[in-house]
Short mmCIF file of C-alpha atoms in Angstrom, two decimals:
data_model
loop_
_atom_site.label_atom_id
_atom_site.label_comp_id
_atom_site.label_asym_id
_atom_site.label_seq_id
_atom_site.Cartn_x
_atom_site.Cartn_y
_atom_site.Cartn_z
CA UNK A 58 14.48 23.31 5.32
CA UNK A 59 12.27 25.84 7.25
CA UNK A 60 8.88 24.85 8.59
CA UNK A 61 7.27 27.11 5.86
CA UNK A 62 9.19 25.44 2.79
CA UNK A 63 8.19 22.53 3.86
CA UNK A 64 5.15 22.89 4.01
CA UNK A 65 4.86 24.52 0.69
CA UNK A 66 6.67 21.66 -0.97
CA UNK A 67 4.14 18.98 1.00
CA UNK A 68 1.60 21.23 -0.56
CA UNK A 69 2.63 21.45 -4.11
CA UNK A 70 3.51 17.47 -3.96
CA UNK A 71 0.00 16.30 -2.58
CA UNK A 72 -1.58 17.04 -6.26
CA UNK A 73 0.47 15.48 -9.30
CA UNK A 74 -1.14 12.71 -8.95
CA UNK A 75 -3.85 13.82 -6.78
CA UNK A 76 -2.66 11.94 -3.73
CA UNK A 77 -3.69 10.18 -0.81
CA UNK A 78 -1.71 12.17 1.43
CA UNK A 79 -4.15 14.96 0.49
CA UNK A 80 -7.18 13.25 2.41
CA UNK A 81 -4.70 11.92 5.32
CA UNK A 82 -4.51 8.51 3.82
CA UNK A 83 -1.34 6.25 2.47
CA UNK A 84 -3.51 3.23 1.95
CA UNK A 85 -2.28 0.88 -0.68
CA UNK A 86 -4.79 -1.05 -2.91
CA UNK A 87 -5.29 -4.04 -2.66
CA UNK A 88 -2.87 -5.85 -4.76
CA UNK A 89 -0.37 -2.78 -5.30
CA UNK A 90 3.48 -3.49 -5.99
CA UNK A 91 5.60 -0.52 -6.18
CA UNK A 92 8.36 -1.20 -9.01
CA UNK A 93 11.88 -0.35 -8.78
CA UNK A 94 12.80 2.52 -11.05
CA UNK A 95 15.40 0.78 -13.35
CA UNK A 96 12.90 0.29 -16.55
CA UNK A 97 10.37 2.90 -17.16
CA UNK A 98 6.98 2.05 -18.76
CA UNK A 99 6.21 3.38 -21.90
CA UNK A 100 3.85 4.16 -24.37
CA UNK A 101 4.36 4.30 -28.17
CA UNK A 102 8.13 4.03 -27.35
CA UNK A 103 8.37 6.96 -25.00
CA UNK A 104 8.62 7.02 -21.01
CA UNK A 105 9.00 9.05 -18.66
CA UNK A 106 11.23 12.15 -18.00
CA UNK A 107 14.18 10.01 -17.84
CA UNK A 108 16.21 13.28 -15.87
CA UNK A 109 13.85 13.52 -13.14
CA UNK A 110 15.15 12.92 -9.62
CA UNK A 111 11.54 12.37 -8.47
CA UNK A 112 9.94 9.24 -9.95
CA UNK A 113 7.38 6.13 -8.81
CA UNK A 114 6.26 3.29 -10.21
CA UNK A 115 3.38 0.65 -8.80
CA UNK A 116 0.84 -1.36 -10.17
CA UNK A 117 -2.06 -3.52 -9.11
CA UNK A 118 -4.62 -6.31 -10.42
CA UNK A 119 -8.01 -5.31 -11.24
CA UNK A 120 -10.88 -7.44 -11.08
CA UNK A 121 -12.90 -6.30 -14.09
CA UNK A 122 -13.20 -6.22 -17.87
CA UNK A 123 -10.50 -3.99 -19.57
CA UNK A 124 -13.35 -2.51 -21.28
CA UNK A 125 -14.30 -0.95 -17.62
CA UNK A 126 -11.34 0.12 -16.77
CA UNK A 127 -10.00 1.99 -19.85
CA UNK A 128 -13.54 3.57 -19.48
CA UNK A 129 -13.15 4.95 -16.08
CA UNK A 130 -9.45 6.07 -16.74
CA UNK A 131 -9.86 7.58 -20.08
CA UNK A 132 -13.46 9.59 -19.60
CA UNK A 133 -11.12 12.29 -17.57
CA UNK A 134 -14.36 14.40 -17.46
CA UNK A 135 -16.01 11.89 -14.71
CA UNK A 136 -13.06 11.83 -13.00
CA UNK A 137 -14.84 13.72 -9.93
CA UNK A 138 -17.26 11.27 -9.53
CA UNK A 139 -14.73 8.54 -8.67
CA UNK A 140 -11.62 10.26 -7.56
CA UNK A 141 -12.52 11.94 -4.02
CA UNK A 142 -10.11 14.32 -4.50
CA UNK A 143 -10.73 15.53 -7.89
CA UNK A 144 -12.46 18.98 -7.67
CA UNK A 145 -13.10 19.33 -11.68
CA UNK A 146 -12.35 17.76 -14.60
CA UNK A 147 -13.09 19.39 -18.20
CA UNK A 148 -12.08 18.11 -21.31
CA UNK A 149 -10.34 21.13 -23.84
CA UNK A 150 -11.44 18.77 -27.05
CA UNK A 151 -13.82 16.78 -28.27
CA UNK A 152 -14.91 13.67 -29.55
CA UNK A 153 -12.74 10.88 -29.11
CA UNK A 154 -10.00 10.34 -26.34
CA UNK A 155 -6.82 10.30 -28.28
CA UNK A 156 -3.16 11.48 -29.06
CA UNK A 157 -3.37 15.58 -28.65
CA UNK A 158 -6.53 15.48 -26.77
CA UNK A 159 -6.17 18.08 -23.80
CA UNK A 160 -7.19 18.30 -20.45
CA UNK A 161 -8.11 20.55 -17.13
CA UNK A 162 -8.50 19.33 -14.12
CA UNK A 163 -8.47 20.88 -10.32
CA UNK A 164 -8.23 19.66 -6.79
CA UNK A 165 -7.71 21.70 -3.53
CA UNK A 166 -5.02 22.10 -1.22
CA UNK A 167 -5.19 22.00 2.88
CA UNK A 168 -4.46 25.21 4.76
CA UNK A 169 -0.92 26.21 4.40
CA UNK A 170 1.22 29.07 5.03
CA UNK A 171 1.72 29.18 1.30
CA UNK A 172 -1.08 31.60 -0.69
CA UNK A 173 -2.00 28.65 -2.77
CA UNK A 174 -5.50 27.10 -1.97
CA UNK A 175 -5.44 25.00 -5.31
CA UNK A 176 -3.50 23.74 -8.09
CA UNK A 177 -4.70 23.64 -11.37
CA UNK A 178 -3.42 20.78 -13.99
CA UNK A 179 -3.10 20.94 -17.44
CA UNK A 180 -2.39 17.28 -19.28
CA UNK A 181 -1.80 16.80 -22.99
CA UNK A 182 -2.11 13.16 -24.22
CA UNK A 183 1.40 12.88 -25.98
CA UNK A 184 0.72 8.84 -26.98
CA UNK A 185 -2.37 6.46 -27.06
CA UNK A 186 -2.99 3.04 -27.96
CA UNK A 187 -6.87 1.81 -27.05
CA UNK A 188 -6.88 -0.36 -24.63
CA UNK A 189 -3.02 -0.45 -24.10
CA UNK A 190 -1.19 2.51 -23.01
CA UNK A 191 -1.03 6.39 -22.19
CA UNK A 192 1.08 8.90 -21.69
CA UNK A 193 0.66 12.61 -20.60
CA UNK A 194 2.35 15.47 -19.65
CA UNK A 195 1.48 18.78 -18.05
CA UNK A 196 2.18 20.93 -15.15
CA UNK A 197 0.59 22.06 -11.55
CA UNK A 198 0.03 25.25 -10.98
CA UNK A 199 -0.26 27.19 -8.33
CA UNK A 200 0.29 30.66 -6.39
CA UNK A 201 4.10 30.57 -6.42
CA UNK A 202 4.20 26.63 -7.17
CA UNK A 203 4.97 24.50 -10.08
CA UNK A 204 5.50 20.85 -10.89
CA UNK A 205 6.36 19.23 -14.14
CA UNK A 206 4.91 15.93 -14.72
CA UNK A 207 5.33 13.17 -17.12
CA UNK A 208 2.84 9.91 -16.64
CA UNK A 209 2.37 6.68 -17.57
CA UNK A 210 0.00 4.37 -17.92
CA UNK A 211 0.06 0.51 -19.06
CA UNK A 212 -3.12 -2.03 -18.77
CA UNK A 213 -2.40 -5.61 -19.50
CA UNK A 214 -5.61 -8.11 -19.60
CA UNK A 215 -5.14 -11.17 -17.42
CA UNK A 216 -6.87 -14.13 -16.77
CA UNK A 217 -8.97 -12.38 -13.90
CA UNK A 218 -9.09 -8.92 -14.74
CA UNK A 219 -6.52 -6.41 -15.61
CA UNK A 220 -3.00 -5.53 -14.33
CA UNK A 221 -2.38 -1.85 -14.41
CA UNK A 222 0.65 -0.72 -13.93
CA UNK A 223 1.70 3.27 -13.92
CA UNK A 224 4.70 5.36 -13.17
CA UNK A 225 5.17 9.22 -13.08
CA UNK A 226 8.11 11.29 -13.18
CA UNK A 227 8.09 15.20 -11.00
CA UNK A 228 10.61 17.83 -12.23
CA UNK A 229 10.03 21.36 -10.55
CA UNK A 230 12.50 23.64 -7.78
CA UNK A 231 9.67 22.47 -4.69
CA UNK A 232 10.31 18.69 -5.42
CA UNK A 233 14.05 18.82 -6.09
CA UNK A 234 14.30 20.74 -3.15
CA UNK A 235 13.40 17.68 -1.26
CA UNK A 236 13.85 14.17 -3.53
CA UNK A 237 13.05 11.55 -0.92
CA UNK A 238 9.91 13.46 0.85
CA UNK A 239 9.14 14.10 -2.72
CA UNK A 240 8.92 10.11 -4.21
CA UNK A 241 7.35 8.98 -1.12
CA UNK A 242 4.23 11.61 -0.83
CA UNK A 243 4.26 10.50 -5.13
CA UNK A 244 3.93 6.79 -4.07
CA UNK A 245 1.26 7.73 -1.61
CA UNK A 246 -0.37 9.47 -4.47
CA UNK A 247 -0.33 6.97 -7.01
CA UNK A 248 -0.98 3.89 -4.69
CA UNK A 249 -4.13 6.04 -3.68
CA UNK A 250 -5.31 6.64 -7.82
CA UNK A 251 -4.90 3.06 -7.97
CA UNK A 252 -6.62 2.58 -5.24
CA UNK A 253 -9.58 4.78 -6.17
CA UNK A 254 -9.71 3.20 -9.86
CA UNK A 255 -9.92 -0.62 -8.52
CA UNK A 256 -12.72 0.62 -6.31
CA UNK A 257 -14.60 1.93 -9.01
CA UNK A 258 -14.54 -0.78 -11.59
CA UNK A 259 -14.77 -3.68 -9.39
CA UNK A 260 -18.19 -2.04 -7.84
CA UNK A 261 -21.52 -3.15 -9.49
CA UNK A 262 -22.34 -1.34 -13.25
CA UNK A 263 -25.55 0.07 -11.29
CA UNK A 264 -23.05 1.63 -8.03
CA UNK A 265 -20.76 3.07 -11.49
CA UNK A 266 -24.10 4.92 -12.56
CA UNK A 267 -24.73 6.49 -9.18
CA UNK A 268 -21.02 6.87 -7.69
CA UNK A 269 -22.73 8.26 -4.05
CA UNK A 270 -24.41 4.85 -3.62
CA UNK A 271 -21.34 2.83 -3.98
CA UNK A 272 -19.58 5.40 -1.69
CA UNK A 273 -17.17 6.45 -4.84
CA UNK A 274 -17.53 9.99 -3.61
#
């Protein structure tokens, strides 16, 4: 693969999930187990894309009510103010966060020889249960880049907080250009979104308010 490829598919992998390798980091959170690939997670009976060459799973244990958690994950609209690399987040509908409900959200790219300087996500919630489980789909797009995604999120309440486990799928030409460069820049991402979302709910309800303070941003 030529330097330039490469780059472009590093590029177009760094932002379904928005990933650690995007801010130079591949630290996992405290607690994080990555999950051999054999049973997919799944929510209202569906999983991921089950075709997919590219896939992760990994999970950790949160210290904090479920009540927090689901909170911080499911507002997608505050994502920005606890995932650093989370440019903008917009809900497309309202009330409620639910099956259908629709979502934009943006992060930036470093410099690279490709003419993208930012990929732009569109997730639909395709299942829901409160408290439980989601699942969303969507692509990344960007100049002359494109990822298919299909994610997957469990929380199960312990007796010290709540184990959340997640595992994504990537379908696209960049990222089966390249499978194992592919799954392991995906692990960095998702280990890092884990990361980011134990952070945030285990910090005090006044740092959640005010994000800077805490150093969430």
């Amino acid at each position: 693969m030529s330097a330039v490829r490469n780059a472009g598919l590093r590029t177009a992998l760094l932002t379904v999930p928005l990933a650690a390798a995007l801010l130079g980091t591949a630290v996992a959170p405290a607690g994080a187990a990555s999950r051999p690939p054999d049973k997919s997670l799944t929510c209202g009976g569906k999983g991921v894309d089950p075709r997919a060459q590219v896939r992760h799973r990994t999970e950790t244990l949160i210290h904090a009510p479920l009540r927090t958690v689901w909170k911080l994950q499911s507002e997608v609209e505050h994502w920005p103010s606890w995932q650093a690399a989370v440019t903008t987040a917009e809900r497309l509908d309202h009330g409620p966060f639910r099956q259908g409900s629709a979502f934009r959200w943006t992060t930036p790219v470093p410099p690279n020889p490709t003419p993208a300087t930012e990929l732009e996500i569109t997730s639909t919630v395709e299942q829901l249960r409160r408290g439980s489980c989601i699942r969303w789909t969507g692509p990344a797009v960007g100049e002359g880049l494109r990822i298919d995604g299909v994610h997957v999120w469990n929380f199960v309440p312990t007796g010290d907080g709540v184990r959340v486990r997640t595992e994504e799928t990537h379908t696209g030409p960049q990222v089966d250009a390249d499978v194992p460069a592919a799954t392991e820049i995906l692990r960095q991402g998702l280990e890092a979104w884990l990361r980011d979302l134990k952070t945030a709910a285990e910090a005090p309800a006044h740092d959640r308010r005010h994000p800077a303070r805490a150093g969430l941003r």
